[in-house]
Tab-separated table of C-alpha atoms in Angstrom:
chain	number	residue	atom	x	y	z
A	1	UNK	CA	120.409	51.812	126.109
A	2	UNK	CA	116.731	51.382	126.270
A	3	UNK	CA	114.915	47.781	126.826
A	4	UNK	CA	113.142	48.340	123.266
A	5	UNK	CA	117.412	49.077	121.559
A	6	UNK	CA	118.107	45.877	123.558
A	7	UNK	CA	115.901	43.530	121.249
A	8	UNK	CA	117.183	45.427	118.318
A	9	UNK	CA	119.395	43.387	115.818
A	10	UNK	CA	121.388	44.771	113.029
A	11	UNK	CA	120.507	42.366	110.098
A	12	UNK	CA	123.538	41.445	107.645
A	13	UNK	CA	122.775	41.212	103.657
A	14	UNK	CA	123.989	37.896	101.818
A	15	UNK	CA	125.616	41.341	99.287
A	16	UNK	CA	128.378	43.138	100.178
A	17	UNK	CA	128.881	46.963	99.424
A	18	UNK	CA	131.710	45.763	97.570
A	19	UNK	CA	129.302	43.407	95.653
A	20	UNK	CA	127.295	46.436	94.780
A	21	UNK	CA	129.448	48.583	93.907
A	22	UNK	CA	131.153	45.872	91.707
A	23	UNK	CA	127.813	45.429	89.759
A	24	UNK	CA	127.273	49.024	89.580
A	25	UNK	CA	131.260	49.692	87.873
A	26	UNK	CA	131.679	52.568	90.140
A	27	UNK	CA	132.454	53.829	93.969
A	28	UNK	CA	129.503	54.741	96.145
A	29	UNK	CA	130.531	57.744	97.622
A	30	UNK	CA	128.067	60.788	99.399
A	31	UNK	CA	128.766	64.009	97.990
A	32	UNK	CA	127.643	66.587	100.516
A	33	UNK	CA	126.664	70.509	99.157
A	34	UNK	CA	126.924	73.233	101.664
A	35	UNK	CA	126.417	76.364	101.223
A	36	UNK	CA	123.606	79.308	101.353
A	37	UNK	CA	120.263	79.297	100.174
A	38	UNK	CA	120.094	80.577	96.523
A	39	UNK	CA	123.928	79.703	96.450
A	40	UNK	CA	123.188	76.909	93.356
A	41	UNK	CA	123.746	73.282	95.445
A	42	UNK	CA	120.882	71.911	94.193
A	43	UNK	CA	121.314	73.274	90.692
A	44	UNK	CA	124.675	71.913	90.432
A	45	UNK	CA	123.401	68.720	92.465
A	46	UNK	CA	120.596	67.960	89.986
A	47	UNK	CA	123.142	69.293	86.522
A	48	UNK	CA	125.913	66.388	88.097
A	49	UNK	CA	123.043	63.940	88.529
A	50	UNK	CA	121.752	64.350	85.027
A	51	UNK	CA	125.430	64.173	83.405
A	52	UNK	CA	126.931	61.341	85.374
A	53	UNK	CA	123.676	59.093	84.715
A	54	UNK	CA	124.436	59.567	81.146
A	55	UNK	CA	127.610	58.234	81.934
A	56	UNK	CA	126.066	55.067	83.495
A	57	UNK	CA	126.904	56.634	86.669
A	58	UNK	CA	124.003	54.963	89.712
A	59	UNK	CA	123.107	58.361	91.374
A	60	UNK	CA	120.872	60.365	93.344
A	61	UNK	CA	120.311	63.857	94.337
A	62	UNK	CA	118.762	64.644	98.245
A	63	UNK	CA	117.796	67.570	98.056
A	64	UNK	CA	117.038	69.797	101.243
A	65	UNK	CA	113.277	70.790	100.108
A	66	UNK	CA	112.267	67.701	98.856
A	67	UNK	CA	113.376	65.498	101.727
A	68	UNK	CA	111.489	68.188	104.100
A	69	UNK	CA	108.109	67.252	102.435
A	70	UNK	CA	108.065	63.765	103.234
A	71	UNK	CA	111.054	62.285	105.269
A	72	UNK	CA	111.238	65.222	107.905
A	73	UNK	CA	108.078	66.997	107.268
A	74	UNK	CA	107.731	66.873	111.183
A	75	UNK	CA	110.793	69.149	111.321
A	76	UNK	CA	111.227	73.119	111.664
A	77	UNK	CA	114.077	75.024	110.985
A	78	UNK	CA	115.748	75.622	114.746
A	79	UNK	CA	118.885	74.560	115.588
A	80	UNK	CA	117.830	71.401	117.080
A	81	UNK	CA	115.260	70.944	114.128
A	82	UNK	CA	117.744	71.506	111.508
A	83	UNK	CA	120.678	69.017	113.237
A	84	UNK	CA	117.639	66.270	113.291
A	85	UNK	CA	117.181	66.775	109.957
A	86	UNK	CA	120.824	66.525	108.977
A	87	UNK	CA	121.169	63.481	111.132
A	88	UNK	CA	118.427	61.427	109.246
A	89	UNK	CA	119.982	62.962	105.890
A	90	UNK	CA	123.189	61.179	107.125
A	91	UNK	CA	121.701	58.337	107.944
A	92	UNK	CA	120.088	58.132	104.534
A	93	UNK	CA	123.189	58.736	102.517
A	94	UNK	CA	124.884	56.309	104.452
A	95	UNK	CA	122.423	53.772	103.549
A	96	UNK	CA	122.468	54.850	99.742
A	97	UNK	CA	125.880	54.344	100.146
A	98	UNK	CA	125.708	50.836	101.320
A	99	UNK	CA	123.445	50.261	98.627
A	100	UNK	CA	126.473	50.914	95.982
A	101	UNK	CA	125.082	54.509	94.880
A	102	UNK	CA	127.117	57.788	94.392
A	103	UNK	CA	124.849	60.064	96.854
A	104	UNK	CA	124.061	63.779	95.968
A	105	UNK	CA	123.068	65.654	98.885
A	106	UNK	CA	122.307	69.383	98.816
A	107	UNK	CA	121.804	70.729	102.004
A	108	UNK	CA	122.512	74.017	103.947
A	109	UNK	CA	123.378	72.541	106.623
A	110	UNK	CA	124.755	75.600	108.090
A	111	UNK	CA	126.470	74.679	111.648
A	112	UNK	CA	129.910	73.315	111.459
A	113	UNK	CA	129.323	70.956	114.412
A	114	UNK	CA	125.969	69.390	112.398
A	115	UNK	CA	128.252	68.627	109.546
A	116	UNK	CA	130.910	67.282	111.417
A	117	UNK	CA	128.079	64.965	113.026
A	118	UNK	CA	126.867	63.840	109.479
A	119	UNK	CA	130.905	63.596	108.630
A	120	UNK	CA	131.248	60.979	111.558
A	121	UNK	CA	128.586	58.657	110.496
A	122	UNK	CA	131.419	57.309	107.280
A	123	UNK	CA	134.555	56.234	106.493
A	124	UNK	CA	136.376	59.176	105.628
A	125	UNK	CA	136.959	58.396	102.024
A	126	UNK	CA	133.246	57.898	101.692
A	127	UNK	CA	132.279	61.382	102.823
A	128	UNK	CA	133.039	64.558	100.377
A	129	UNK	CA	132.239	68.029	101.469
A	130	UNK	CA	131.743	70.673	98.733
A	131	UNK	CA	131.417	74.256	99.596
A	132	UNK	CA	129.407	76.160	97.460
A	133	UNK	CA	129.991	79.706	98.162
A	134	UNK	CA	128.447	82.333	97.253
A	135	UNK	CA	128.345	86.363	98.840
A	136	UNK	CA	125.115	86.872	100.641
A	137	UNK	CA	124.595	90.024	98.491
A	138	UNK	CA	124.500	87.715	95.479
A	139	UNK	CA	122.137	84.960	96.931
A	140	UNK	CA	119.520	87.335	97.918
A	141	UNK	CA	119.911	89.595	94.643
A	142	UNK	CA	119.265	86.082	92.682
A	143	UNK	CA	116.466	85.273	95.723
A	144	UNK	CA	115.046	82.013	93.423
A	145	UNK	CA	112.222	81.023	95.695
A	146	UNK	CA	111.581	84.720	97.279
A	147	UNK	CA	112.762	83.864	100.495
A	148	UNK	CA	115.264	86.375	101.331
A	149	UNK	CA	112.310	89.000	100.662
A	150	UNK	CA	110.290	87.224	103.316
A	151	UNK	CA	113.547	86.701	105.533
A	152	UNK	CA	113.651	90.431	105.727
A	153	UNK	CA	109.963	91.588	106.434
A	154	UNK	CA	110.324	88.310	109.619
A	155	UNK	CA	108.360	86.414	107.736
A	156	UNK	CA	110.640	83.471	107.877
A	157	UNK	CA	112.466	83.258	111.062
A	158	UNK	CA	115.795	81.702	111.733
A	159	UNK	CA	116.785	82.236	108.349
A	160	UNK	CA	120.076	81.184	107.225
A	161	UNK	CA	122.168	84.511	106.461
A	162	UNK	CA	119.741	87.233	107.908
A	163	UNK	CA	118.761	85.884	111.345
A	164	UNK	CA	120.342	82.405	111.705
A	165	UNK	CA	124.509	81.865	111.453
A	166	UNK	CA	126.036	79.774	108.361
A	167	UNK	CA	129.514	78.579	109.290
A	168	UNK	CA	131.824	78.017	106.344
A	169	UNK	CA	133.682	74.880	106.099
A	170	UNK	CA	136.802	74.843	107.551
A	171	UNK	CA	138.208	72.132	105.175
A	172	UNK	CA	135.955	71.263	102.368
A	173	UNK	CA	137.180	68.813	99.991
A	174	UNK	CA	136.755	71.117	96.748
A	175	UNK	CA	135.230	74.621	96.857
A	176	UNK	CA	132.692	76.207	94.440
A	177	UNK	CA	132.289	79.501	93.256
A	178	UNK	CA	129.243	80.260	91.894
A	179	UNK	CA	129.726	84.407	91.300
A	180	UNK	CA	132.529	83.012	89.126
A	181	UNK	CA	131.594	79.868	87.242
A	182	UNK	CA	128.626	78.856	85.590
A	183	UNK	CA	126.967	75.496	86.231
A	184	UNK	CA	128.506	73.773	83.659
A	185	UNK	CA	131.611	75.273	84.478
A	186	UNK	CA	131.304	73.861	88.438
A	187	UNK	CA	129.629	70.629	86.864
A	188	UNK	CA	133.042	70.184	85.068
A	189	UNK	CA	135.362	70.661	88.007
A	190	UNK	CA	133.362	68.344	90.443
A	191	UNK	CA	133.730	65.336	88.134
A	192	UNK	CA	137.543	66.300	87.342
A	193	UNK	CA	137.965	66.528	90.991
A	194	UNK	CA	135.968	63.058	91.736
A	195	UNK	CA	137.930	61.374	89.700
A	196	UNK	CA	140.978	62.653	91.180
A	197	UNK	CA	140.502	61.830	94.233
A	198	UNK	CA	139.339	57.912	93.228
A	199	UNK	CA	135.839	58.728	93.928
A	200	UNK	CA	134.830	58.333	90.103
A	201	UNK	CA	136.167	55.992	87.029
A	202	UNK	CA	135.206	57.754	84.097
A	203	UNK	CA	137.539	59.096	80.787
A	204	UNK	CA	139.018	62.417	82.266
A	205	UNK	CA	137.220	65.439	80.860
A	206	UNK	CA	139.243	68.553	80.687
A	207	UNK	CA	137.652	72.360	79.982
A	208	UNK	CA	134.129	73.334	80.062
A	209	UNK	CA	132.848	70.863	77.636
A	210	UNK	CA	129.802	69.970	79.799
A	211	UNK	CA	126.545	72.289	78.588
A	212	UNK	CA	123.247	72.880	80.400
């Protein structure tokens, strides 16, 4: 530890997470996305945002290109770039959390080690991993933002699923198919599965009865 850590003080709040999340009638929770680029985590992330804030649900989505053009601007995409910029994600959602929110964050976050780090920083109730999966064929035939094109003429480099490794979770807490269910359709199963699991108090929905 450092002389300048030393004269560091964590700095307690007269509210309690439990405070907050009593005012806010729900759990805060992070819900972490993993999956390919072009997979649909931050389509799903935003769809769940927009339905559960209907539902009085206090919520936010962290999404991996918006945080990178403020927050970790600074940051490339090499393995060392992309665990710093899963670490102050982390740190982040953990602080959301704290604050009483339910915590959307849609990341690639591709290495199983850099997930496991993010995984460590909560209570293990607190942290829920969803796998979105998708084939690579069918993220770069849907290619939203062009960047599988540009993977493949090395335009991008150390691109997730063409020149960089994605490992896929060993135990995610619900998994995702995109190839086989719409939004709505994966909307529908991460709130059944929420609430299953304690991490949401709302009337059970049942079917597909969410539309986007």
């Amino acid at each position: 530890m450092s002389k300048e850590e030393r004269n560091i003080t964590w700095q307690t709040s007269s509210l309690s997470r439990q405070d907050r999340e009593r005012f806010n009638g729900h759990p805060s929770r992070t819900v972490w996305f993993t999956g390919l680029s072009g997979a649909g985590k931050s389509s799903i992330a935003f769809a769940l945002e927009s339905y559960l804030s209907e539902q009085g649900v206090r919520c936010y989505v962290l999404d991996g290109d918006n945080v990178r053009h403020g927050l970790n601007r600074d940051l490339g995409f090499t393995s060392s770039d992309r665990q710093e910029n899963l670490r102050r994600i982390g740190e982040v959602s953990k602080l959301m959390v704290d604050a009483g929110l339910l915590v959307l964050s849609a990341f690639i976050s591709p290495h199983e080690e850099d997930r496991e780090m993010v995984k460590q920083l909560f209570e293990p109730e607190d942290f829920i991993e969803i796998y979105v999966r998708c084939s690579i064929e069918e993220c770069e035939r849907r290619d939203p933002k062009g960047l599988y094109k540009k993977a493949r003429n090395g335009e991008i480099p150390h691109f997730t699923g063409i020149s960089a490794p994605y490992d896929i979770p060993k135990s995610p807490s619900l998994i995702i198919d995109t190839e086989q269910y719409n939004i709505s359709e994966a909307v529908q199963q991460i709130v059944d599965h929420l609430q299953h699991i304690g991490a949401l108090r709302l009337p059970l929905q049942t079917g597909s009865a969410l539309t986007y």
